[in-house]
């Protein structure tokens, strides 16, 4: 694969880095709580960074989500792109694309997804019933992409009759909610097989987000240990500190590399099932190690809930839970390898 981004992808990532860096400050993040930062969301839409995903592909989205993860920017960017822009662009009808993509690009519509499918949602005559216990960014969303028990995909408006959302607190402050459907009207998106493609793209996207979260955590740890002195010398000169940081760096690079490869293969239309699961496993398992290391390297400061590094810890653990624990992902990867072998 080619690890070099295109000119358009690099330009979009650079613009995203500037916007997230300028607006996703510690003070603004603390003020946002578990909700979305409206000014940051407006800046992203004005810069065209939501609509651009349709053109720069999944690799481009992974690059953009890395920049969000570095700052733990409090906006539903990953969810809207992974469960809105990309699925509608790939699987929507011409009418659905014309209606939904402009609204998503301008921020008028915000999407999320009740993924992965757990068999709790049933569909009958275009109406859905059932529950999804915890959907990220549900409290901010206007549309939810819902897979039913047969893994058909449905788009549901959150303000439609029969749709109810109740707040759920997750490890990361992702404005999550419990989705309850009682004969809710929905529109079908795509055909058989669309679920697997959307799930693969979403897992890859969130792995890219985890790469950024880990990179941000490690950068904070490096800065802290390089300036904090103990016994007259910086903590970073301690061999144990250096080894822990080196391990975290290698884990972060593994997450990034596997996410890039999975995204590139999907964009190229190549088989990618095992690559996606590999990226998800690294993001879940190694991501957990990195954010623990980042907090540990801050010593007592790492236990301060108001310290910026704590947000990276919360996001890293939330992404670990969201992508699926390592043993589940390995079991799924094993089944794929057996089937393809």
CSV table of C-alpha atoms in Angstrom, one decimal, residues 27-215:
chain,number,residue,atom,x,y,z
A,27,UNK,CA,-10.9,25.3,28.8
A,28,UNK,CA,-13.4,24.9,26.0
A,29,UNK,CA,-13.5,21.1,26.4
A,30,UNK,CA,-14.2,21.5,30.1
A,31,UNK,CA,-17.0,23.9,29.4
A,32,UNK,CA,-18.6,21.6,26.8
A,33,UNK,CA,-19.1,18.8,29.4
A,34,UNK,CA,-20.6,15.8,27.6
A,35,UNK,CA,-22.2,18.0,24.9
A,36,UNK,CA,-21.0,19.1,21.5
A,37,UNK,CA,-18.9,22.3,21.1
A,38,UNK,CA,-21.3,24.3,18.8
A,39,UNK,CA,-18.6,26.8,17.7
A,40,UNK,CA,-16.2,24.0,16.8
A,41,UNK,CA,-18.8,22.1,14.9
A,42,UNK,CA,-19.7,25.3,13.0
A,43,UNK,CA,-16.1,25.8,12.1
A,44,UNK,CA,-15.7,22.2,10.8
A,45,UNK,CA,-18.8,22.5,8.6
A,46,UNK,CA,-17.8,26.0,7.3
A,47,UNK,CA,-14.4,24.6,6.3
A,48,UNK,CA,-16.1,21.8,4.4
A,49,UNK,CA,-14.5,19.1,6.4
A,50,UNK,CA,-17.6,17.0,6.7
A,51,UNK,CA,-18.6,17.1,3.1
A,52,UNK,CA,-15.0,16.6,2.0
A,53,UNK,CA,-15.1,13.0,3.4
A,54,UNK,CA,-17.1,11.9,0.4
A,55,UNK,CA,-14.2,12.9,-1.9
A,56,UNK,CA,-11.1,12.1,0.2
A,57,UNK,CA,-12.3,8.6,1.1
A,58,UNK,CA,-11.8,6.5,4.2
A,59,UNK,CA,-8.0,7.1,4.3
A,60,UNK,CA,-8.8,10.8,4.4
A,61,UNK,CA,-11.3,10.4,7.2
A,62,UNK,CA,-8.8,8.4,9.2
A,63,UNK,CA,-6.3,11.3,8.9
A,64,UNK,CA,-8.9,13.8,10.0
A,65,UNK,CA,-10.0,11.7,12.9
A,66,UNK,CA,-6.4,11.4,14.1
A,67,UNK,CA,-6.4,15.2,14.4
A,68,UNK,CA,-9.7,15.1,16.4
A,69,UNK,CA,-8.3,12.4,18.7
A,70,UNK,CA,-5.1,14.4,19.4
A,71,UNK,CA,-7.3,17.0,21.1
A,72,UNK,CA,-10.3,14.9,22.1
A,73,UNK,CA,-12.4,17.5,20.4
A,74,UNK,CA,-16.0,17.3,21.7
A,75,UNK,CA,-17.9,17.0,18.4
A,76,UNK,CA,-19.8,14.1,16.8
A,77,UNK,CA,-17.4,14.1,13.8
A,78,UNK,CA,-16.5,10.4,13.7
A,79,UNK,CA,-20.1,9.3,14.1
A,80,UNK,CA,-21.6,11.7,11.5
A,81,UNK,CA,-19.0,10.6,8.9
A,82,UNK,CA,-18.9,6.9,9.7
A,83,UNK,CA,-22.7,6.4,10.1
A,84,UNK,CA,-23.9,9.3,7.9
A,85,UNK,CA,-21.8,10.6,5.1
A,86,UNK,CA,-20.0,7.4,4.0
A,87,UNK,CA,-23.0,5.0,4.2
A,88,UNK,CA,-25.4,7.4,2.4
A,89,UNK,CA,-22.8,8.2,-0.3
A,90,UNK,CA,-22.0,4.5,-0.8
A,91,UNK,CA,-25.5,2.9,-0.3
A,92,UNK,CA,-28.1,5.6,-0.6
A,93,UNK,CA,-30.4,6.1,-3.5
A,94,UNK,CA,-30.0,9.1,-5.7
A,95,UNK,CA,-32.9,10.7,-3.8
A,96,UNK,CA,-31.4,9.9,-0.4
A,97,UNK,CA,-28.0,11.3,-1.4
A,98,UNK,CA,-29.6,14.5,-2.7
A,99,UNK,CA,-31.6,15.0,0.5
A,100,UNK,CA,-29.2,13.9,3.2
A,101,UNK,CA,-25.6,14.6,2.0
A,102,UNK,CA,-26.0,18.4,1.8
A,103,UNK,CA,-27.7,18.5,5.2
A,104,UNK,CA,-24.9,16.4,6.7
A,105,UNK,CA,-22.2,18.6,5.1
A,106,UNK,CA,-23.6,21.8,6.5
A,107,UNK,CA,-24.2,20.4,10.0
A,108,UNK,CA,-27.9,20.7,9.7
A,109,UNK,CA,-28.1,16.9,10.1
A,110,UNK,CA,-26.0,15.0,12.6
A,111,UNK,CA,-25.8,11.2,12.3
A,112,UNK,CA,-24.9,8.3,14.6
A,113,UNK,CA,-25.3,4.6,14.5
A,114,UNK,CA,-26.6,1.8,16.8
A,115,UNK,CA,-23.7,-0.4,16.0
A,116,UNK,CA,-22.8,-3.2,16.1
A,117,UNK,CA,-26.0,-5.2,15.6
A,118,UNK,CA,-27.0,-7.0,18.7
A,119,UNK,CA,-30.3,-8.5,17.5
A,120,UNK,CA,-32.4,-6.3,19.7
A,121,UNK,CA,-34.1,-4.4,16.8
A,122,UNK,CA,-36.9,-5.9,14.7
A,123,UNK,CA,-38.3,-4.5,11.5
A,124,UNK,CA,-41.8,-5.0,10.2
A,125,UNK,CA,-43.3,-3.1,7.3
A,126,UNK,CA,-40.7,-0.4,7.5
A,127,UNK,CA,-41.3,0.2,11.2
A,128,UNK,CA,-38.7,-0.6,13.9
A,129,UNK,CA,-39.1,-1.8,17.5
A,130,UNK,CA,-36.5,-2.6,20.2
A,131,UNK,CA,-33.7,-0.9,22.1
A,132,UNK,CA,-30.1,-0.1,21.7
A,133,UNK,CA,-28.6,0.4,25.2
A,134,UNK,CA,-25.9,3.0,24.5
A,135,UNK,CA,-25.6,4.9,21.2
A,136,UNK,CA,-22.7,7.5,21.1
A,137,UNK,CA,-23.8,11.1,20.4
A,138,UNK,CA,-27.4,10.1,20.3
A,139,UNK,CA,-28.4,13.2,22.2
A,140,UNK,CA,-26.9,15.4,19.5
A,141,UNK,CA,-28.1,13.3,16.5
A,142,UNK,CA,-30.9,14.0,14.1
A,143,UNK,CA,-30.6,10.6,12.3
A,144,UNK,CA,-29.6,7.2,13.6
A,145,UNK,CA,-28.4,4.4,11.3
A,146,UNK,CA,-30.0,1.2,12.8
A,147,UNK,CA,-29.3,-2.4,11.8
A,148,UNK,CA,-32.1,-4.8,12.5
A,149,UNK,CA,-31.9,-8.4,13.6
A,150,UNK,CA,-31.4,-9.5,9.9
A,151,UNK,CA,-28.6,-6.9,9.5
A,152,UNK,CA,-30.6,-4.7,7.2
A,153,UNK,CA,-29.9,-1.0,7.6
A,154,UNK,CA,-32.5,1.6,8.4
A,155,UNK,CA,-32.3,5.4,8.9
A,156,UNK,CA,-34.4,6.7,11.7
A,157,UNK,CA,-35.1,10.4,12.5
A,158,UNK,CA,-34.7,11.0,16.3
A,159,UNK,CA,-37.7,13.3,16.3
A,160,UNK,CA,-40.0,10.8,14.6
A,161,UNK,CA,-43.0,9.3,16.5
A,162,UNK,CA,-42.1,6.1,18.4
A,163,UNK,CA,-38.5,7.2,18.9
A,164,UNK,CA,-37.3,7.9,22.4
A,165,UNK,CA,-33.8,8.8,23.7
A,166,UNK,CA,-32.8,8.7,27.3
A,167,UNK,CA,-29.4,9.9,28.5
A,168,UNK,CA,-26.7,7.4,29.2
A,169,UNK,CA,-23.3,8.3,30.8
A,170,UNK,CA,-20.4,6.5,29.2
A,171,UNK,CA,-16.7,6.5,30.1
A,172,UNK,CA,-16.0,9.3,27.6
A,173,UNK,CA,-18.4,12.3,27.5
A,174,UNK,CA,-19.9,11.4,24.2
A,175,UNK,CA,-23.5,12.6,24.8
A,176,UNK,CA,-24.7,9.0,24.5
A,177,UNK,CA,-28.2,7.8,24.9
A,178,UNK,CA,-30.4,4.7,25.1
A,179,UNK,CA,-32.4,4.4,21.9
A,180,UNK,CA,-36.0,3.0,22.3
A,181,UNK,CA,-38.0,2.3,19.2
A,182,UNK,CA,-41.7,1.5,19.3
A,183,UNK,CA,-43.0,1.0,15.8
A,184,UNK,CA,-40.9,3.9,14.6
A,185,UNK,CA,-41.0,4.7,10.9
A,186,UNK,CA,-37.7,4.2,9.1
A,187,UNK,CA,-36.3,4.3,5.6
A,188,UNK,CA,-34.2,1.5,4.2
A,189,UNK,CA,-30.6,2.2,3.3
A,190,UNK,CA,-28.8,-0.1,0.9
A,191,UNK,CA,-29.2,-3.8,0.3
A,192,UNK,CA,-27.9,-7.0,1.7
A,193,UNK,CA,-24.2,-6.7,2.5
A,194,UNK,CA,-24.3,-3.0,3.3
A,195,UNK,CA,-24.1,-3.7,7.1
A,196,UNK,CA,-20.8,-5.5,6.8
A,197,UNK,CA,-19.3,-2.7,4.7
A,198,UNK,CA,-20.5,0.1,7.1
A,199,UNK,CA,-19.3,-1.8,10.1
A,200,UNK,CA,-15.9,-2.3,8.6
A,201,UNK,CA,-15.6,1.4,7.6
A,202,UNK,CA,-16.7,2.5,11.1
A,203,UNK,CA,-14.3,0.2,12.9
A,204,UNK,CA,-11.5,1.6,10.7
A,205,UNK,CA,-12.6,5.2,11.3
A,206,UNK,CA,-12.7,4.7,15.1
A,207,UNK,CA,-9.3,3.0,15.0
A,208,UNK,CA,-8.0,6.1,13.4
A,209,UNK,CA,-9.6,8.2,16.1
A,210,UNK,CA,-7.8,6.0,18.7
A,211,UNK,CA,-4.5,6.6,17.0
A,212,UNK,CA,-5.0,10.3,17.5
A,213,UNK,CA,-6.1,9.9,21.1
A,214,UNK,CA,-2.9,7.8,21.8
A,215,UNK,CA,-0.7,10.3,20.0
